[in-house]
Coordinates of C-alpha atoms in Angstrom, one line a residue:
Chain A
X247 CA 1.7 16.1 22.1
X248 CA -0.3 19.2 21.9
X249 CA 1.0 20.4 18.5
X250 CA -1.4 21.5 15.9
X251 CA -2.7 18.6 13.7
X252 CA -3.5 18.8 10.1
X253 CA -4.5 15.3 8.9
X254 CA -6.1 14.1 12.1
X255 CA -7.4 17.5 13.3
X256 CA -11.1 16.3 13.0
X257 CA -10.5 13.0 14.8
X258 CA -13.4 12.0 16.9
X259 CA -16.0 14.3 15.2
X260 CA -19.2 12.4 14.7
X261 CA -20.2 11.1 11.2
X262 CA -16.9 12.1 9.7
X263 CA -17.1 9.4 7.0
X264 CA -20.3 11.0 5.7
X265 CA -20.5 14.1 3.6
X266 CA -22.8 15.8 6.1
X267 CA -20.5 15.0 9.1
X268 CA -17.5 16.3 7.2
X269 CA -19.2 19.5 6.2
X270 CA -20.1 20.1 9.9
X271 CA -16.3 20.5 10.6
X272 CA -15.8 22.8 7.7
X273 CA -15.4 20.0 5.1
X274 CA -15.4 21.0 1.4
X275 CA -14.8 24.7 2.3
X276 CA -11.3 24.2 1.0
X277 CA -12.7 23.1 -2.4
X278 CA -15.0 26.2 -2.5
X279 CA -12.1 28.5 -1.7
X280 CA -9.8 26.8 -4.2
X281 CA -12.3 27.3 -7.0
X282 CA -12.5 31.0 -6.1
X283 CA -8.7 31.3 -5.9
X284 CA -8.2 29.7 -9.4
X285 CA -5.6 27.1 -10.4
X286 CA -2.5 29.3 -10.4
X287 CA -3.1 30.6 -6.8
X288 CA -3.7 27.0 -5.6
X289 CA -0.4 25.9 -7.0
X290 CA 1.4 28.9 -5.5
X291 CA -0.1 28.0 -2.1
X292 CA 1.0 24.4 -2.3
X293 CA 4.5 25.6 -3.3
X294 CA 4.5 28.0 -0.3
X295 CA 3.5 25.0 2.0
X296 CA 6.7 23.2 1.1
X297 CA 4.7 20.0 1.0
X298 CA 6.7 17.1 -0.2
X299 CA 5.3 13.8 -1.4
X300 CA 4.4 11.4 1.4
X301 CA 4.6 8.2 -0.7
X302 CA 8.4 7.8 -0.2
X303 CA 10.3 9.8 -2.7
X304 CA 9.5 13.2 -0.9
X305 CA 9.5 15.2 -4.1
X306 CA 8.1 18.7 -3.6
X307 CA 4.4 18.5 -4.7
X308 CA 4.1 22.0 -6.1
X309 CA 7.2 21.5 -8.3
X310 CA 5.9 18.1 -9.5
X311 CA 2.7 19.8 -10.6
X312 CA 4.7 22.5 -12.3
X313 CA 6.2 19.9 -14.7
X314 CA 2.9 19.5 -16.6
X315 CA 3.3 21.0 -20.0
X316 CA 1.1 24.0 -20.5
X317 CA -1.9 23.7 -22.7
X318 CA -1.7 20.0 -23.3
X319 CA -5.1 18.4 -22.5
X320 CA -6.5 16.1 -21.4
X321 CA -4.4 15.6 -18.3
X322 CA -5.0 13.1 -15.6
X323 CA -4.6 12.9 -11.8
X324 CA -3.9 9.5 -10.2
X325 CA -4.0 9.0 -6.5
X326 CA -1.6 6.4 -5.3
X327 CA -3.6 4.5 -2.7
X328 CA -1.6 1.3 -3.3
X329 CA -0.1 1.5 0.2
X330 CA 1.9 -1.8 0.4
X331 CA 5.1 -0.8 2.0
X332 CA 5.8 -3.2 4.8
X333 CA 5.2 -1.3 8.1
X334 CA 3.0 1.4 6.5
X335 CA -0.7 1.7 7.3
X336 CA -1.2 5.5 7.4
X337 CA -3.1 5.7 4.1
X338 CA -5.4 3.0 5.3
X339 CA -6.2 5.2 8.4
X340 CA -6.7 8.3 6.3
X341 CA -9.1 6.5 4.0
X342 CA -11.0 4.7 6.8
X343 CA -11.3 7.7 9.1
X344 CA -11.2 10.7 6.8
X345 CA -12.4 9.6 3.3
X346 CA -13.9 13.0 2.5
X347 CA -10.8 14.8 3.5
X348 CA -9.0 12.8 0.9
X349 CA -11.7 13.3 -1.7
X350 CA -11.6 17.1 -1.1
X351 CA -7.9 17.0 -1.5
X352 CA -8.2 15.1 -4.7
X353 CA -10.7 17.6 -6.1
X354 CA -8.6 20.6 -5.1
X355 CA -5.6 19.1 -6.9
X356 CA -7.9 18.1 -9.9
X357 CA -9.1 21.7 -10.1
X358 CA -5.6 23.2 -9.8
X359 CA -4.4 20.9 -12.5
X360 CA -7.5 21.3 -14.6
X361 CA -8.1 17.6 -15.0
X362 CA -11.5 16.1 -15.8
X363 CA -10.7 12.5 -14.6
X364 CA -9.2 11.7 -11.2
X365 CA -8.4 8.1 -10.5
X366 CA -7.8 6.6 -7.1
X367 CA -5.8 3.4 -7.5
X368 CA -6.3 1.4 -4.3
X369 CA -4.6 -1.9 -3.7
X370 CA -6.7 -5.1 -4.1
X371 CA -6.3 -6.1 -0.5
X372 CA -8.0 -2.9 0.7
X373 CA -11.3 -4.1 -0.6
X374 CA -13.2 -2.8 2.4
X375 CA -11.5 0.6 2.1
X376 CA -12.2 0.6 -1.6
X377 CA -15.9 0.2 -0.9
X378 CA -15.8 3.0 1.7
X379 CA -14.2 5.3 -0.9
X380 CA -16.7 4.3 -3.6
X381 CA -19.5 5.2 -1.2
X382 CA -17.9 8.5 -0.2
X383 CA -17.4 9.3 -3.9
X384 CA -21.0 8.7 -4.6
X385 CA -21.9 11.1 -1.8
X386 CA -19.6 13.7 -3.2
X387 CA -21.3 13.4 -6.6
X388 CA -24.7 13.8 -5.0
X389 CA -23.6 16.9 -3.1
X390 CA -22.3 18.5 -6.3
X391 CA -18.6 18.3 -5.4
X392 CA -17.8 15.9 -8.3
X393 CA -19.3 15.1 -11.6
X394 CA -20.8 17.5 -14.1
X395 CA -20.4 21.2 -13.3
X396 CA -18.7 21.0 -9.9
X397 CA -20.3 23.5 -7.5
X398 CA -22.1 25.3 -10.3
X399 CA -18.9 25.9 -12.4
X400 CA -18.3 24.7 -15.9
X401 CA -15.7 22.3 -14.6
X402 CA -16.5 18.6 -14.8
X403 CA -14.6 16.0 -12.7
X404 CA -15.1 12.3 -12.7
X405 CA -13.8 10.5 -9.5
X406 CA -13.0 6.9 -10.3
X407 CA -12.0 4.4 -7.6
X408 CA -10.0 1.7 -9.2
X409 CA -9.1 -1.5 -7.4
X410 CA -5.7 -3.2 -7.9
X411 CA -5.4 -7.0 -7.5
X412 CA -2.4 -7.8 -5.4
X413 CA 0.9 -6.5 -6.8
X414 CA 3.3 -4.4 -4.6
X415 CA 5.0 -3.1 -7.7
X416 CA 1.9 -1.1 -8.6
X417 CA 2.9 1.4 -6.0
X418 CA 5.7 2.4 -8.4
X419 CA 4.0 5.2 -10.4
X420 CA 4.6 4.0 -13.9
X421 CA 3.6 0.4 -13.0
X422 CA 0.5 2.0 -11.5
X423 CA -0.3 3.7 -14.8
X424 CA 0.2 0.4 -16.7
X425 CA -2.1 -1.4 -14.3
X426 CA -4.7 1.4 -14.6
X427 CA -4.6 1.0 -18.4
X428 CA -5.5 -2.6 -18.0
X429 CA -2.0 -4.1 -18.4
X430 CA 0.5 -6.1 -16.4
X431 CA 1.7 -3.8 -13.6
X432 CA 5.3 -3.5 -14.8
X433 CA 7.2 -0.2 -14.7
X434 CA 7.9 1.9 -17.7
X435 CA 11.2 3.5 -18.7
X436 CA 11.7 7.1 -17.5
X437 CA 12.0 9.5 -19.2
X438 CA 9.4 10.4 -20.4
X439 CA 8.1 11.1 -16.9
X440 CA 4.4 10.8 -16.2
X441 CA 4.1 14.6 -16.1
X442 CA 4.9 14.6 -19.8
X443 CA 3.6 11.2 -21.0
X444 CA 1.6 9.3 -18.4
X445 CA -1.8 7.7 -18.4
X446 CA -2.9 7.1 -22.0
X447 CA 0.2 9.0 -23.1
X448 CA -1.1 12.2 -21.6
X449 CA 0.4 14.5 -19.0
X450 CA -0.3 12.9 -15.6
X451 CA 0.3 13.7 -11.9
X452 CA 0.6 10.8 -9.5
X453 CA 0.2 11.8 -5.8
X454 CA 0.0 9.8 -2.6
X455 CA -3.1 9.7 -0.4
X456 CA -1.4 11.5 2.6
X457 CA 0.0 14.2 0.3
X458 CA -3.4 15.1 -1.1
X459 CA -5.1 14.8 2.3
X460 CA -3.1 17.8 3.4
X461 CA -4.6 20.1 0.7
X462 CA -7.9 21.1 2.4
X463 CA -5.8 22.5 5.3
X464 CA -3.2 24.1 3.1
X465 CA -5.9 25.9 1.0
X466 CA -8.1 27.0 4.0
X467 CA -5.3 27.9 6.4
X468 CA -2.6 28.9 4.0
X469 CA 0.6 27.3 2.9
X470 CA 2.8 29.4 5.2
X471 CA 0.9 28.2 8.3
X472 CA 1.3 24.6 7.2
X473 CA 5.0 25.0 6.6
X474 CA 5.5 26.6 10.0
X475 CA 4.2 23.5 11.8
X476 CA 7.4 21.8 10.9
X477 CA 10.9 23.2 10.2
X478 CA 12.2 25.1 7.2
X479 CA 13.9 22.0 5.8
X480 CA 11.0 19.6 6.7
X481 CA 7.8 21.6 6.6
X482 CA 4.4 20.5 8.0
X483 CA 3.3 17.5 9.9
X484 CA 3.4 13.8 9.0
X485 CA 1.5 10.7 10.0
X486 CA 4.0 8.1 11.2
X487 CA 3.1 4.4 11.7
X488 CA 4.9 2.8 14.6
X489 CA 4.8 -0.9 14.9
X490 CA 6.8 -3.9 16.0
X491 CA 8.1 -4.3 19.5
X492 CA 6.3 -1.4 21.1
X493 CA 3.6 -1.2 23.8
X494 CA 1.1 0.8 21.8
X495 CA 1.6 0.5 18.0
X496 CA -0.4 3.0 16.0
X497 CA -0.3 6.1 13.8
X498 CA 0.9 9.4 15.2
X499 CA 0.7 12.8 13.5
X500 CA 3.8 14.8 14.6
X501 CA 5.5 18.0 13.4
X502 CA 8.4 17.2 11.0
X503 CA 11.9 18.2 12.0
X504 CA 11.0 19.0 15.6
X505 CA 10.2 15.4 16.6
X506 CA 12.8 12.7 17.0
X507 CA 12.7 8.9 16.7
X508 CA 12.8 8.7 20.5
X509 CA 9.7 10.9 20.7
X510 CA 7.8 8.6 18.3
X511 CA 8.9 5.6 20.3
X512 CA 7.6 7.2 23.5
X513 CA 4.3 8.0 21.9
X514 CA 4.0 4.3 21.1
X515 CA 4.6 3.5 24.8
X516 CA 8.3 2.5 24.4
X517 CA 9.8 -0.9 23.8
X518 CA 7.4 -3.6 25.0
X519 CA 7.7 -6.1 27.8
X520 CA 10.4 -4.0 29.5
X521 CA 13.0 -5.2 26.9
X522 CA 15.8 -3.2 25.4
X523 CA 15.8 -1.4 22.1
X524 CA 18.0 -3.1 19.5
X525 CA 17.2 -1.6 16.1
X526 CA 14.6 0.2 14.0
X527 CA 13.6 0.4 10.4
X528 CA 12.3 3.8 9.4
X529 CA 10.4 4.5 6.2
X530 CA 9.1 1.0 5.5
X531 CA 10.4 -2.3 4.4
X532 CA 12.6 -0.8 1.7
X533 CA 14.7 1.3 4.0
X534 CA 18.0 0.9 5.9
X535 CA 18.2 -0.2 9.5
X536 CA 19.2 2.2 12.2
X537 CA 20.5 1.6 15.7
X538 CA 20.2 3.0 19.2
X539 CA 22.7 5.7 18.3
X540 CA 20.2 7.2 16.0
X541 CA 17.2 7.5 18.4
X542 CA 17.8 11.3 18.8
X543 CA 17.9 12.0 15.1
X544 CA 15.0 14.3 14.2
X545 CA 12.4 13.4 11.6
X546 CA 14.0 15.6 9.0
X547 CA 14.7 14.4 5.5
X548 CA 18.4 15.4 5.6
X549 CA 19.2 14.3 9.1
X550 CA 17.8 10.8 8.5
X551 CA 19.6 10.6 5.1
X552 CA 22.8 11.5 7.0
X553 CA 22.1 8.7 9.5
X554 CA 22.1 6.3 6.5
X555 CA 18.3 5.8 6.0
X556 CA 15.2 7.5 4.9
X557 CA 11.8 8.6 6.2
X558 CA 10.3 6.8 3.1
X559 CA 6.6 6.3 3.5
X560 CA 6.5 7.2 7.2
X561 CA 6.9 3.9 9.0
X562 CA 8.9 3.0 12.1
X563 CA 9.3 -0.6 12.9
X564 CA 10.9 -1.2 16.3
X565 CA 12.9 -4.3 17.2
X566 CA 13.8 -5.4 20.7
X567 CA 16.9 -7.2 21.9
X568 CA 15.4 -10.6 21.2
X569 CA 15.2 -9.9 17.5
X570 CA 17.4 -11.7 14.9
X571 CA 18.3 -9.3 12.2
X572 CA 19.1 -12.1 9.8
X573 CA 15.5 -13.4 10.3
X574 CA 14.0 -9.9 9.7
X575 CA 16.2 -9.4 6.6
X576 CA 15.3 -12.9 5.3
X577 CA 11.6 -12.1 5.7
X578 CA 12.0 -8.8 3.8
X579 CA 14.0 -10.5 1.0
X580 CA 11.3 -13.2 0.6
X581 CA 8.8 -10.4 0.2
X582 CA 10.8 -8.7 -2.6
X583 CA 11.4 -12.0 -4.3
X584 CA 7.6 -12.6 -4.3
X585 CA 6.8 -9.1 -5.6
X586 CA 9.6 -8.8 -8.2
X587 CA 7.6 -8.2 -11.4
X588 CA 10.0 -10.2 -13.5
X589 CA 10.7 -7.5 -16.0
X590 CA 14.5 -7.1 -15.4
X591 CA 17.1 -9.8 -14.7
X592 CA 19.0 -8.2 -11.8
X593 CA 15.9 -8.0 -9.7
X594 CA 14.1 -11.2 -10.8
X595 CA 17.2 -13.4 -10.4
X596 CA 18.9 -11.3 -7.8
X597 CA 16.0 -11.5 -5.3
X598 CA 15.9 -15.3 -5.9
X599 CA 19.6 -15.9 -5.1
X600 CA 19.4 -13.4 -2.3
X601 CA 16.5 -15.1 -0.6
X602 CA 17.8 -18.7 -1.1
X603 CA 21.1 -17.6 0.5
X604 CA 19.2 -15.8 3.4
X605 CA 17.2 -19.0 4.2
X606 CA 20.5 -20.9 4.4
X607 CA 22.1 -18.3 6.6
X608 CA 19.1 -18.1 9.0
X609 CA 19.1 -21.9 9.2
X610 CA 22.8 -21.7 10.1
X611 CA 23.9 -23.8 7.2
X612 CA 25.6 -21.2 5.0
X613 CA 29.3 -20.8 5.0
X614 CA 31.4 -17.7 5.4
X615 CA 32.1 -17.8 1.7
X616 CA 28.4 -17.7 1.0
X617 CA 28.0 -14.7 3.3
X618 CA 30.6 -12.9 1.2
X619 CA 28.6 -13.9 -1.9
X620 CA 25.6 -12.1 -0.4
X621 CA 27.4 -8.7 -0.6
X622 CA 28.3 -9.6 -4.2
X623 CA 24.7 -10.4 -5.2
X624 CA 23.5 -7.1 -3.7
X625 CA 26.2 -5.1 -5.3
X626 CA 25.1 -6.6 -8.6
X627 CA 21.5 -5.5 -8.0
X628 CA 21.8 -2.0 -6.6
X629 CA 21.8 0.6 -9.3
X630 CA 21.4 -2.1 -12.0
X631 CA 17.6 -2.8 -11.8
X632 CA 15.0 -1.3 -14.0
X633 CA 13.1 0.3 -11.1
X634 CA 13.7 0.9 -7.4
X635 CA 12.2 -2.4 -6.3
X636 CA 15.4 -4.3 -7.0
X637 CA 17.6 -1.6 -5.4
X638 CA 15.5 -1.5 -2.2
X639 CA 15.6 -5.3 -1.9
X640 CA 19.2 -4.9 -0.9
X641 CA 19.1 -1.9 1.4
X642 CA 17.9 -3.5 4.6
X643 CA 20.1 -6.6 4.2
X644 CA 23.3 -4.6 3.4
X645 CA 22.7 -2.0 6.2
X646 CA 22.0 -4.8 8.7
X647 CA 25.1 -6.6 7.6
X648 CA 27.2 -3.4 8.1
X649 CA 25.6 -2.6 11.5
X650 CA 25.5 -6.1 12.9
X651 CA 28.3 -8.0 11.1
X652 CA 28.9 -10.4 14.1
X653 CA 25.3 -11.4 14.1
X654 CA 25.5 -12.4 10.4
X655 CA 28.9 -14.1 10.9
X656 CA 27.7 -16.1 13.9
X657 CA 25.0 -17.8 11.8
X658 CA 27.6 -19.2 9.4
X659 CA 27.9 -23.0 10.0
X660 CA 26.1 -22.7 13.4
X661 CA 23.5 -25.3 12.4
X662 CA 20.7 -23.2 13.7
X663 CA 19.9 -19.5 14.4
X664 CA 22.1 -18.5 17.2
X665 CA 20.0 -15.5 18.2
X666 CA 16.6 -17.2 18.4
X667 CA 18.3 -20.2 20.2
X668 CA 15.9 -22.8 21.2
X669 CA 13.2 -21.6 18.9
X670 CA 12.3 -23.5 15.8
X671 CA 13.9 -22.3 12.6
X672 CA 12.3 -22.8 9.2
X673 CA 14.8 -23.3 6.4
Chain B
X242 CA -13.8 -23.1 -35.2
X243 CA -16.8 -21.5 -33.7
X244 CA -16.3 -20.3 -30.2
X245 CA -19.0 -20.8 -27.7
X246 CA -20.7 -17.6 -26.4
X247 CA -20.5 -17.6 -22.7
X248 CA -22.0 -14.2 -21.9
X249 CA -25.2 -15.9 -20.9
X250 CA -23.4 -17.9 -18.2
X251 CA -22.9 -14.7 -16.2
X252 CA -25.4 -12.9 -14.1
X253 CA -26.9 -10.0 -16.2
X254 CA -26.0 -7.6 -13.4
X255 CA -22.3 -8.7 -13.7
X256 CA -22.4 -8.1 -17.4
X257 CA -24.1 -4.8 -17.0
X258 CA -21.4 -3.8 -14.5
X259 CA -18.6 -4.7 -16.9
X260 CA -20.3 -2.6 -19.7
X261 CA -20.7 0.3 -17.2
X262 CA -17.0 0.1 -16.3
X263 CA -16.1 -0.1 -20.0
X264 CA -17.9 3.2 -20.7
X265 CA -16.6 5.0 -17.6
X266 CA -12.9 5.0 -18.6
X267 CA -11.3 7.1 -21.3
X268 CA -10.0 3.7 -22.7
X269 CA -12.1 0.5 -22.5
X270 CA -9.0 -1.5 -21.7
X271 CA -8.8 0.2 -18.3
X272 CA -11.9 -1.8 -17.4
X273 CA -10.0 -5.1 -17.4
X274 CA -9.2 -5.2 -13.7
X275 CA -12.7 -4.0 -12.6
X276 CA -14.3 -6.5 -15.0
X277 CA -12.2 -9.4 -13.6
X278 CA -13.2 -8.3 -10.1
X279 CA -16.9 -8.2 -11.1
X280 CA -16.7 -11.8 -12.4
X281 CA -14.7 -13.0 -9.4
X282 CA -17.3 -11.4 -7.1
X283 CA -19.9 -13.5 -8.8
X284 CA -18.1 -16.8 -9.4
X285 CA -15.4 -16.7 -6.7
X286 CA -12.7 -17.4 -9.4
X287 CA -12.0 -16.7 -13.0
X288 CA -12.8 -19.8 -15.2
X289 CA -11.0 -19.7 -18.6
X290 CA -14.2 -18.9 -20.5
X291 CA -14.8 -15.8 -18.3
X292 CA -11.6 -14.3 -19.7
X293 CA -13.0 -14.6 -23.2
X294 CA -16.1 -12.8 -22.1
X295 CA -14.0 -9.9 -20.8
X296 CA -12.0 -9.9 -24.0
X297 CA -15.2 -9.8 -26.1
X298 CA -16.7 -7.0 -24.1
X299 CA -13.6 -4.8 -24.1
X300 CA -12.5 -5.5 -27.6
X301 CA -9.3 -7.4 -26.6
X302 CA -7.8 -10.8 -27.3
X303 CA -8.4 -13.5 -24.7
X304 CA -4.6 -13.9 -24.5
X305 CA -4.3 -10.2 -23.5
X306 CA -6.8 -10.6 -20.7
X307 CA -5.1 -13.8 -19.5
X308 CA -1.7 -12.1 -19.5
X309 CA -3.2 -9.4 -17.2
X310 CA -5.1 -11.7 -14.9
X311 CA -2.1 -14.0 -14.4
X312 CA 0.1 -11.1 -13.2
X313 CA -2.0 -10.3 -10.2
X314 CA -2.0 -12.6 -7.2
X315 CA -5.5 -11.9 -6.1
X316 CA -7.3 -13.4 -9.1
X317 CA -8.0 -17.2 -8.8
X318 CA -8.0 -19.5 -11.7
X319 CA -9.5 -22.3 -9.6
X320 CA -12.4 -22.5 -7.1
X321 CA -11.1 -21.3 -3.6
X322 CA -12.8 -21.9 -0.3
X323 CA -15.9 -19.9 0.6
X324 CA -13.7 -17.6 2.8
X325 CA -10.2 -16.6 2.2
X326 CA -7.9 -16.3 5.2
X327 CA -4.8 -14.2 4.6
X328 CA -2.2 -14.3 7.4
X329 CA 0.2 -11.4 7.2
X330 CA 3.8 -12.5 7.9
X331 CA 5.7 -9.4 6.9
X332 CA 8.1 -7.7 9.3
X333 CA 5.7 -6.1 11.9
X334 CA 3.6 -9.2 12.1
X335 CA 6.6 -11.5 12.1
X336 CA 8.0 -9.6 15.1
X337 CA 4.8 -10.3 17.0
X338 CA 4.2 -14.0 16.3
X339 CA 2.7 -14.4 12.9
X340 CA 4.7 -17.5 12.1
X341 CA 3.3 -19.3 15.2
X342 CA -0.2 -18.1 14.3
X343 CA 0.1 -19.5 10.8
X344 CA 1.5 -22.8 12.1
X345 CA -1.4 -23.0 14.5
X346 CA -4.0 -22.4 11.9
X347 CA -2.4 -24.9 9.5
X348 CA -2.8 -27.5 12.2
X349 CA -6.2 -26.5 13.4
X350 CA -7.7 -26.3 9.9
X351 CA -5.7 -29.3 8.6
X352 CA -4.3 -27.5 5.6
X353 CA -1.0 -26.1 4.5
X354 CA -0.3 -22.6 3.3
X355 CA -2.3 -22.2 0.1
X356 CA -4.7 -25.1 0.8
X357 CA -8.5 -25.3 1.1
X358 CA -10.2 -27.1 4.0
X359 CA -12.1 -30.3 3.1
X360 CA -15.4 -28.7 3.9
X361 CA -14.6 -25.9 1.4
X362 CA -15.1 -23.3 4.1
X363 CA -11.6 -21.7 4.0
X364 CA -8.6 -21.2 1.8
X365 CA -5.6 -20.4 4.0
X366 CA -2.9 -18.1 2.6
X367 CA 0.3 -17.3 4.5
X368 CA 2.3 -15.9 1.6
X369 CA 0.7 -12.5 1.0
X370 CA 1.8 -8.9 0.9
X371 CA 2.0 -6.8 4.0
X372 CA -1.7 -6.2 4.6
X373 CA -1.2 -2.7 6.0
X374 CA -2.5 -3.3 9.5
X375 CA 0.9 -3.4 11.3
X376 CA -0.6 -1.5 14.2
X377 CA -2.7 -4.6 15.1
X378 CA 0.0 -7.2 14.5
X379 CA -0.3 -10.1 14.3
X380 CA -3.3 -10.0 12.1
X381 CA -5.2 -11.9 9.5
X382 CA -7.7 -10.7 6.9
X383 CA -10.7 -12.9 6.2
X384 CA -12.3 -11.8 2.9
X385 CA -12.7 -8.0 3.3
X386 CA -12.2 -7.7 7.0
X387 CA -9.1 -7.4 9.2
X388 CA -8.9 -9.2 12.6
X389 CA -6.1 -7.8 14.6
X390 CA -4.0 -8.4 17.8
X391 CA -4.6 -12.1 17.4
X392 CA -3.4 -15.1 19.3
X393 CA -4.2 -18.7 18.4
X394 CA -7.3 -18.8 20.6
X395 CA -8.8 -15.5 19.3
X396 CA -8.1 -16.6 15.7
X397 CA -10.0 -19.9 16.3
X398 CA -12.9 -18.0 17.8
X399 CA -13.1 -15.6 14.8
X400 CA -13.0 -18.4 12.3
X401 CA -15.5 -20.6 14.1
X402 CA -18.0 -17.7 14.0
X403 CA -17.3 -17.0 10.3
X404 CA -17.7 -20.7 9.3
X405 CA -21.4 -20.5 9.7
X406 CA -22.0 -16.8 9.3
X407 CA -23.9 -14.8 6.6
X408 CA -22.0 -12.1 4.6
X409 CA -21.5 -8.8 6.4
X410 CA -22.0 -5.4 4.8
X411 CA -20.0 -2.2 5.3
X412 CA -21.3 -1.4 8.7

């Protein structure tokens, strides 16, 4: 598509991962402009852009910033680079290809919020990407964009890249804060929200990598121009990750609201091997399954919610007609069981029972009574867990059961997976 | 009881790094994860005595440090192989053949999920988080690097090369 790009507009420019290469395409001009504008004007521009958080919850970024209590210092900025949502790999691309665009966005936000410490919390598995960011941060210090007296002002800003160590739950913002404080990565009770009491008990903003990577554009080109790239209800562009049974998996930056799931599927070359489309999971592993009847739904927050799912963290996993939805659901439930932090009973025990039952179902040895029990287990988890991890461990399973009830029922007592007939099934 | 001082058992550069991290954060406790990483980078795992070193350096109890280290799946409390193979088996990789890939590697390397080869070259892990490379599914990560769009033959090729290779740097 020929639509204007924001996040990937410099794609292909030489030396983009170095400070010099990024400056050649206008890099760090946004930070210079932001410092001239002053904090209030930056916040106003971000509000005008309509930018909503790209980590999954889609909360308006300017509004989130506005929750910080006035005159309480120090405050902190934490960048959520813990990208671990199954099916999502956009933040990885943004960090590998455009590390300085992210750092510039972080510094713009840090200046707008008047923080002196910005932390980038990156998942442990992204060790290589962590080292790239550490190198980029060093360059930013040397060039005077970070550290003492940024660009000759009296403002000091430390950029600290902090590596996690393998815990999906640390993508939840309060678990992230605990982890950053050197504790077990378990979520905190809200309220108080991080904006009031966050890192070290101080006002804190947690923003996603993609969210912040939009800021250099928003500051240089203006919030109104950014907003106009999408629709009124879903402003701007977004980087979607398309994977699964497609010909050309990858990331695609598209305008929000004006693009449909079908457009995304076409950008990824359509369903692979000439097979038929069966189902898709937008948003990432946590989100509900959608079917062929939803292909023409636009990538708009409200439209996707009405279809029964969410844009989440910007993924699209496509499944062809050879896919067993019970197998996919079982795989996802195993993941949540493994990643449940153990803090609350409904999630810790619920994911255990859920996964044991899904294994039996996929192996064809569960009874119909057990299938009914699955709904019961999920009903006792959703809305009863301490944080969203436990809730989301039920969403794909329950939506798949509603959309493909025959497929679940046909597994009961079948002695094997009836969909992947002939293939080996691991119980 | 007098506890042994293990600080000498670490490379001075590792200790210097831990102290640098301690002074970088507004609260020294924030340096726990970075300190554990620094030690694991040197020793490949975290022996019990190393947790005491971290505790001493950051002004914590050894039990506090162990409570943290045991929460995170990437810290080892035993010696792993020289290279760590992580085979992603989440949704996108599962749809494109990761189970078959793992089964092949288990047979080829002669270990099960979680095991280490007899020559100590590889620890194979097939129970990991989504590794965030769904666009190149199926994939595996060996140490810091991703190897994507794999089939059994290509995975064997990659691992054969790594078995005798020197460490790579960023570029």
